[in-house]
Amino acid sequence: MDERINRVIGILNYKGGTGKTTTVVNLAAGLAQRGARVLCVDLDPQGNTAVHLGVKYNASLSELLRGQVEPSACIYPARHNLDIIPSDRSLVKAERELWELGNLRVARRVLSDKLRNADDNYSYIIVDFPPSITLISENGLLYVNELIIPMTMSHFSVLGTQQVIGTLKAVSRIPNHSIQLTGILPTVYTGHLRKDRQILDKLQRMFGEKIAPPIRNNVKLAEAPAQKQTIFEYAPRSNGAADYTAFVRFVIRADPYFASAPTQTIDQALRRPD
């Protein structure tokens, strides 16, 4: 894969249970399998990214934000080409200390400042957001330059998606920071349910090419985290693996670089290494 790429992509929905961490882990793993250097940054105090990938750690994002360690001390290898910065409940303490800085402008940019040089080593940085508006999530919004919104086929998930789009518009008005909606990812999709088909059809009419191929409801996706594996490791022939492979392709094709690139270049980037 072309190492020229440097994209910082946030995965965010203010509604829980939309497959946010599942998407972070499998998108990152799929990109890494194709030769990209990938870093996952977990902004959620639940810390599910490290749990899903089975990563043991000593220092986390909390220590980085509090100035106790350098980035290199809290970046851990998870798979070949895939590193993570883990989080846990100590992130709540870090947020409290950010508030105590007494300067919101500075407090909202601590994450960007801390990772300014460390993220140069990666082609993709995938950021797992908490399902709520916090000072930590505001740091994330000022760090990423793209957003992907996973959403289930439910009314409340649609509302969460609308909230994220509203936030996106607000952030885009901040000087010297641009952020774009890369895609909306339908998850836990059941094609034989009329409700799911109707919601997907409505989304496609509203957002067109921004709607990614849906992730079908698949029990293997639910089982994989307990085995501390990605879907590609746990059930490579499952619908879940096929759907996340399609989603990886969607994300690669959304790169503006490929918009004017020859088809051969795109195919080379998408090709799984032998």
Coordinates of C-alpha atoms in Angstrom, one line a residue:
M1 CA 0.0 0.0 0.0
D2 CA 1.1 3.5 -0.8
E3 CA 2.9 4.8 2.4
R4 CA 2.2 8.4 1.3
I5 CA -1.2 8.2 2.9
N6 CA -1.6 9.9 6.3
R7 CA -5.2 9.9 7.3
V8 CA -6.6 10.4 10.8
I9 CA -10.1 8.9 10.9
G10 CA -12.5 9.0 13.8
I11 CA -15.2 6.4 14.4
L12 CA -18.0 8.1 16.2
N13 CA -21.7 7.8 17.1
Y14 CA -23.3 9.3 20.2
K15 CA -25.5 6.2 20.4
G16 CA -23.9 3.2 22.1
G17 CA -24.1 -0.3 20.7
T18 CA -23.5 0.7 17.1
G19 CA -20.4 -1.5 16.5
K20 CA -18.0 1.4 17.0
T21 CA -15.1 -0.6 18.5
T22 CA -15.8 -3.6 16.3
T23 CA -15.4 -1.2 13.3
V24 CA -12.2 0.4 14.7
V25 CA -10.5 -3.0 15.3
N26 CA -11.5 -4.6 12.0
L27 CA -10.9 -1.6 9.8
A28 CA -7.5 -1.2 11.3
A29 CA -6.7 -4.9 10.9
G30 CA -7.9 -4.9 7.4
L31 CA -5.7 -1.9 6.5
A32 CA -2.7 -3.4 8.2
Q33 CA -3.2 -6.7 6.3
R34 CA -2.8 -4.7 3.1
G35 CA 0.5 -3.3 4.1
A36 CA -0.5 0.0 5.8
R37 CA 1.1 1.1 9.1
V38 CA -1.9 1.7 11.4
L39 CA -2.3 3.2 14.8
C40 CA -5.5 2.9 16.9
V41 CA -6.1 5.6 19.5
D42 CA -8.7 4.7 22.1
L43 CA -10.5 7.7 23.6
D44 CA -13.1 5.6 25.4
P45 CA -12.5 4.9 29.1
Q46 CA -14.1 1.5 28.7
G47 CA -10.9 0.5 27.0
N48 CA -12.4 -2.1 24.7
T49 CA -9.9 -1.7 21.9
A50 CA -7.0 -3.3 23.9
V51 CA -9.4 -5.9 25.4
H52 CA -10.6 -6.9 21.9
L53 CA -7.0 -7.3 20.6
G54 CA -5.7 -8.9 23.8
V55 CA -3.0 -6.2 24.4
K56 CA -1.4 -6.0 27.8
Y57 CA 0.0 -2.5 28.7
N58 CA 1.5 -0.5 31.5
A59 CA 0.9 3.1 30.3
S60 CA -2.2 4.4 28.6
L61 CA -3.6 7.5 26.9
S62 CA -4.3 8.9 30.4
E63 CA -0.6 9.0 31.3
L64 CA 0.2 10.6 27.9
L65 CA -2.4 13.4 28.3
R66 CA -1.3 14.1 31.8
G67 CA 2.3 14.5 30.7
Q68 CA 3.7 11.5 32.5
V69 CA 5.0 9.6 29.5
E70 CA 6.1 10.2 25.9
P71 CA 4.0 8.7 23.1
S72 CA 6.5 5.9 22.5
A73 CA 5.9 4.7 26.1
C74 CA 2.1 4.1 25.5
I75 CA 2.1 2.7 22.0
Y76 CA 1.9 -1.1 21.9
P77 CA 2.1 -3.5 19.1
A78 CA -1.2 -5.4 18.6
R79 CA -0.6 -7.1 15.2
H80 CA 1.8 -6.9 12.3
N81 CA 1.6 -3.3 11.1
L82 CA -0.9 -2.5 13.8
D83 CA -0.2 -0.6 17.0
I84 CA -2.5 0.9 19.6
I85 CA -2.6 3.5 22.3
P86 CA -4.9 1.9 24.9
S87 CA -7.3 3.5 27.4
D88 CA -9.0 2.6 30.6
R89 CA -11.0 4.3 33.4
S90 CA -8.0 6.4 34.4
L91 CA -9.0 8.5 31.4
V92 CA -11.6 10.1 33.7
K93 CA -8.8 11.5 35.9
A94 CA -7.0 12.8 32.8
E95 CA -10.1 14.7 31.7
R96 CA -10.5 16.2 35.1
E97 CA -6.9 17.5 35.0
L98 CA -7.5 18.9 31.5
W99 CA -10.4 20.9 32.9
E100 CA -8.1 22.1 35.7
L101 CA -5.8 23.7 33.1
G102 CA -8.3 26.6 33.1
N103 CA -7.7 27.2 29.4
L104 CA -10.2 25.4 27.1
R105 CA -8.3 26.3 24.0
V106 CA -5.2 24.6 25.3
A107 CA -7.1 21.7 26.9
R108 CA -8.9 20.8 23.7
R109 CA -5.6 20.5 21.7
V110 CA -3.5 18.4 24.2
L111 CA -4.0 15.2 22.2
S112 CA -3.0 16.8 18.9
D113 CA 0.1 18.4 20.6
K114 CA 1.1 15.1 22.2
L115 CA 0.9 13.1 19.0
R116 CA 2.2 15.7 16.6
N117 CA 5.4 13.8 15.7
A118 CA 4.5 10.2 16.7
D119 CA 1.7 9.9 14.2
D120 CA 4.1 10.5 11.3
N121 CA 5.1 6.8 11.5
Y122 CA 1.6 5.7 10.3
S123 CA -0.4 5.7 7.1
Y124 CA -3.7 5.6 9.0
I125 CA -4.6 6.6 12.5
I126 CA -8.0 5.2 13.6
V127 CA -9.6 6.9 16.6
D128 CA -12.2 5.2 18.8
F129 CA -14.5 7.8 20.3
P130 CA -16.6 7.5 23.4
P131 CA -20.4 7.6 22.8
S132 CA -20.7 11.0 24.6
I133 CA -19.6 14.6 24.4
T134 CA -16.6 15.0 26.7
L135 CA -13.4 17.1 26.8
I136 CA -11.6 14.0 25.6
S137 CA -13.9 13.6 22.6
E138 CA -13.4 17.3 21.8
N139 CA -9.7 16.6 21.7
G140 CA -10.4 13.8 19.3
L141 CA -12.5 16.1 17.0
L142 CA -9.6 18.6 16.8
Y143 CA -7.2 15.8 16.0
V144 CA -9.0 13.8 13.3
N145 CA -9.6 15.1 9.8
E146 CA -12.2 12.5 8.8
L147 CA -15.2 10.9 10.5
I148 CA -17.0 7.6 9.9
I149 CA -20.3 7.1 11.7
P150 CA -21.4 3.5 12.4
M151 CA -25.1 3.1 12.9
T152 CA -27.6 0.3 13.5
M153 CA -30.9 0.2 11.8
S154 CA -32.8 1.9 14.6
H155 CA -34.5 5.3 15.1
F156 CA -32.2 6.2 18.0
S157 CA -29.1 5.4 16.0
V158 CA -30.3 7.6 13.2
L159 CA -30.7 10.4 15.8
G160 CA -27.2 9.8 17.0
T161 CA -26.0 10.0 13.5
Q162 CA -27.8 13.4 13.1
Q163 CA -26.1 14.6 16.2
V164 CA -22.7 13.7 14.9
I165 CA -23.3 15.5 11.6
G166 CA -24.3 18.6 13.6
T167 CA -21.1 18.3 15.6
L168 CA -19.2 17.9 12.3
K169 CA -20.6 21.1 10.9
A170 CA -19.7 23.0 14.1
V171 CA -16.2 21.7 14.2
S172 CA -15.7 22.6 10.5
R173 CA -16.2 26.2 11.4
I174 CA -13.2 26.2 13.7
P175 CA -10.3 28.1 12.0
N176 CA -7.3 26.0 10.8
H177 CA -9.1 22.7 11.1
S178 CA -10.9 20.8 8.4
I179 CA -12.8 17.6 9.0
Q180 CA -15.0 15.7 6.5
L181 CA -17.6 13.0 6.6
T182 CA -16.0 10.0 4.9
G183 CA -18.9 7.7 5.4
I184 CA -21.8 6.3 7.3
L185 CA -21.6 2.6 8.0
P186 CA -24.8 0.6 8.5
T187 CA -24.1 -2.2 11.1
V188 CA -26.1 -5.2 12.4
Y189 CA -28.0 -5.1 9.1
T190 CA -30.6 -7.8 8.5
G191 CA -31.7 -7.7 4.8
H192 CA -34.9 -9.7 5.2
L193 CA -36.3 -7.2 7.7
R194 CA -38.4 -4.6 6.0
K195 CA -37.5 -1.9 8.6
D196 CA -33.8 -2.4 7.9
R197 CA -34.3 -2.1 4.2
Q198 CA -36.4 1.0 4.5
I199 CA -33.8 2.8 6.8
L200 CA -31.0 1.8 4.5
D201 CA -32.9 3.0 1.4
K202 CA -33.6 6.3 3.2
L203 CA -30.0 6.8 4.1
Q204 CA -28.8 6.1 0.6
R205 CA -31.3 8.7 -0.8
M206 CA -30.1 11.2 1.8
F207 CA -26.3 10.6 1.7
G208 CA -25.7 8.8 -1.6
E209 CA -22.1 7.6 -2.0
K210 CA -21.4 8.4 1.7
I211 CA -23.2 5.2 2.7
A212 CA -20.8 2.3 3.0
P213 CA -21.8 -1.3 2.2
P214 CA -23.6 -2.5 5.3
I215 CA -22.2 -4.9 7.9
R216 CA -24.7 -7.7 8.1
N217 CA -25.8 -9.1 11.4
N218 CA -23.3 -11.9 12.0
V219 CA -22.8 -14.0 15.2
K220 CA -19.1 -14.4 14.4
L221 CA -18.5 -10.6 14.9
A222 CA -20.1 -10.9 18.4
E223 CA -17.9 -13.9 19.2
A224 CA -14.5 -12.6 18.0
P225 CA -13.8 -10.2 20.9
A226 CA -14.1 -12.9 23.5
Q227 CA -11.4 -14.8 21.6
K228 CA -9.3 -11.5 21.4
Q229 CA -9.2 -11.8 17.7
T230 CA -10.2 -9.7 14.7
I231 CA -12.9 -11.1 12.4
F232 CA -10.3 -11.9 9.8
E233 CA -8.5 -14.2 12.4
Y234 CA -11.5 -15.7 14.0
A235 CA -13.8 -16.4 11.0
P236 CA -12.1 -15.4 7.8
R237 CA -14.8 -17.0 5.7
S238 CA -17.7 -15.5 7.5
N239 CA -20.1 -12.8 6.3
G240 CA -18.6 -10.5 8.9
A241 CA -15.1 -10.8 7.3
A242 CA -16.5 -10.4 3.8
D243 CA -18.4 -7.2 4.9
Y244 CA -15.4 -5.6 6.7
T245 CA -13.2 -6.4 3.7
A246 CA -15.7 -4.4 1.5
F247 CA -15.7 -1.6 4.1
V248 CA -11.8 -1.5 4.0
R249 CA -12.1 -1.1 0.2
F250 CA -14.7 1.7 0.7
V251 CA -12.4 3.6 3.1
I252 CA -9.4 3.3 0.8
R253 CA -11.4 4.5 -2.2
A254 CA -12.6 7.5 -0.2
D255 CA -9.0 8.8 -0.1
P256 CA -8.9 12.0 -2.2
Y257 CA -5.5 10.8 -3.6
F258 CA -7.2 8.0 -5.3
A259 CA -9.9 10.2 -6.8
S260 CA -7.5 11.2 -9.6
A261 CA -5.3 8.1 -9.5
P262 CA -5.2 5.5 -12.3
T263 CA -7.4 2.4 -11.7
Q264 CA -4.2 0.3 -11.6
T265 CA -2.9 2.3 -8.6
I266 CA -6.2 1.8 -6.8
D267 CA -6.1 -1.9 -7.5
Q268 CA -2.5 -2.1 -6.2
A269 CA -3.6 -0.4 -2.9
L270 CA -6.5 -2.8 -2.5
R271 CA -4.6 -6.0 -3.2
R272 CA -4.0 -8.3 -0.2
P273 CA -0.3 -9.2 0.0
D274 CA 0.6 -12.7 -1.0

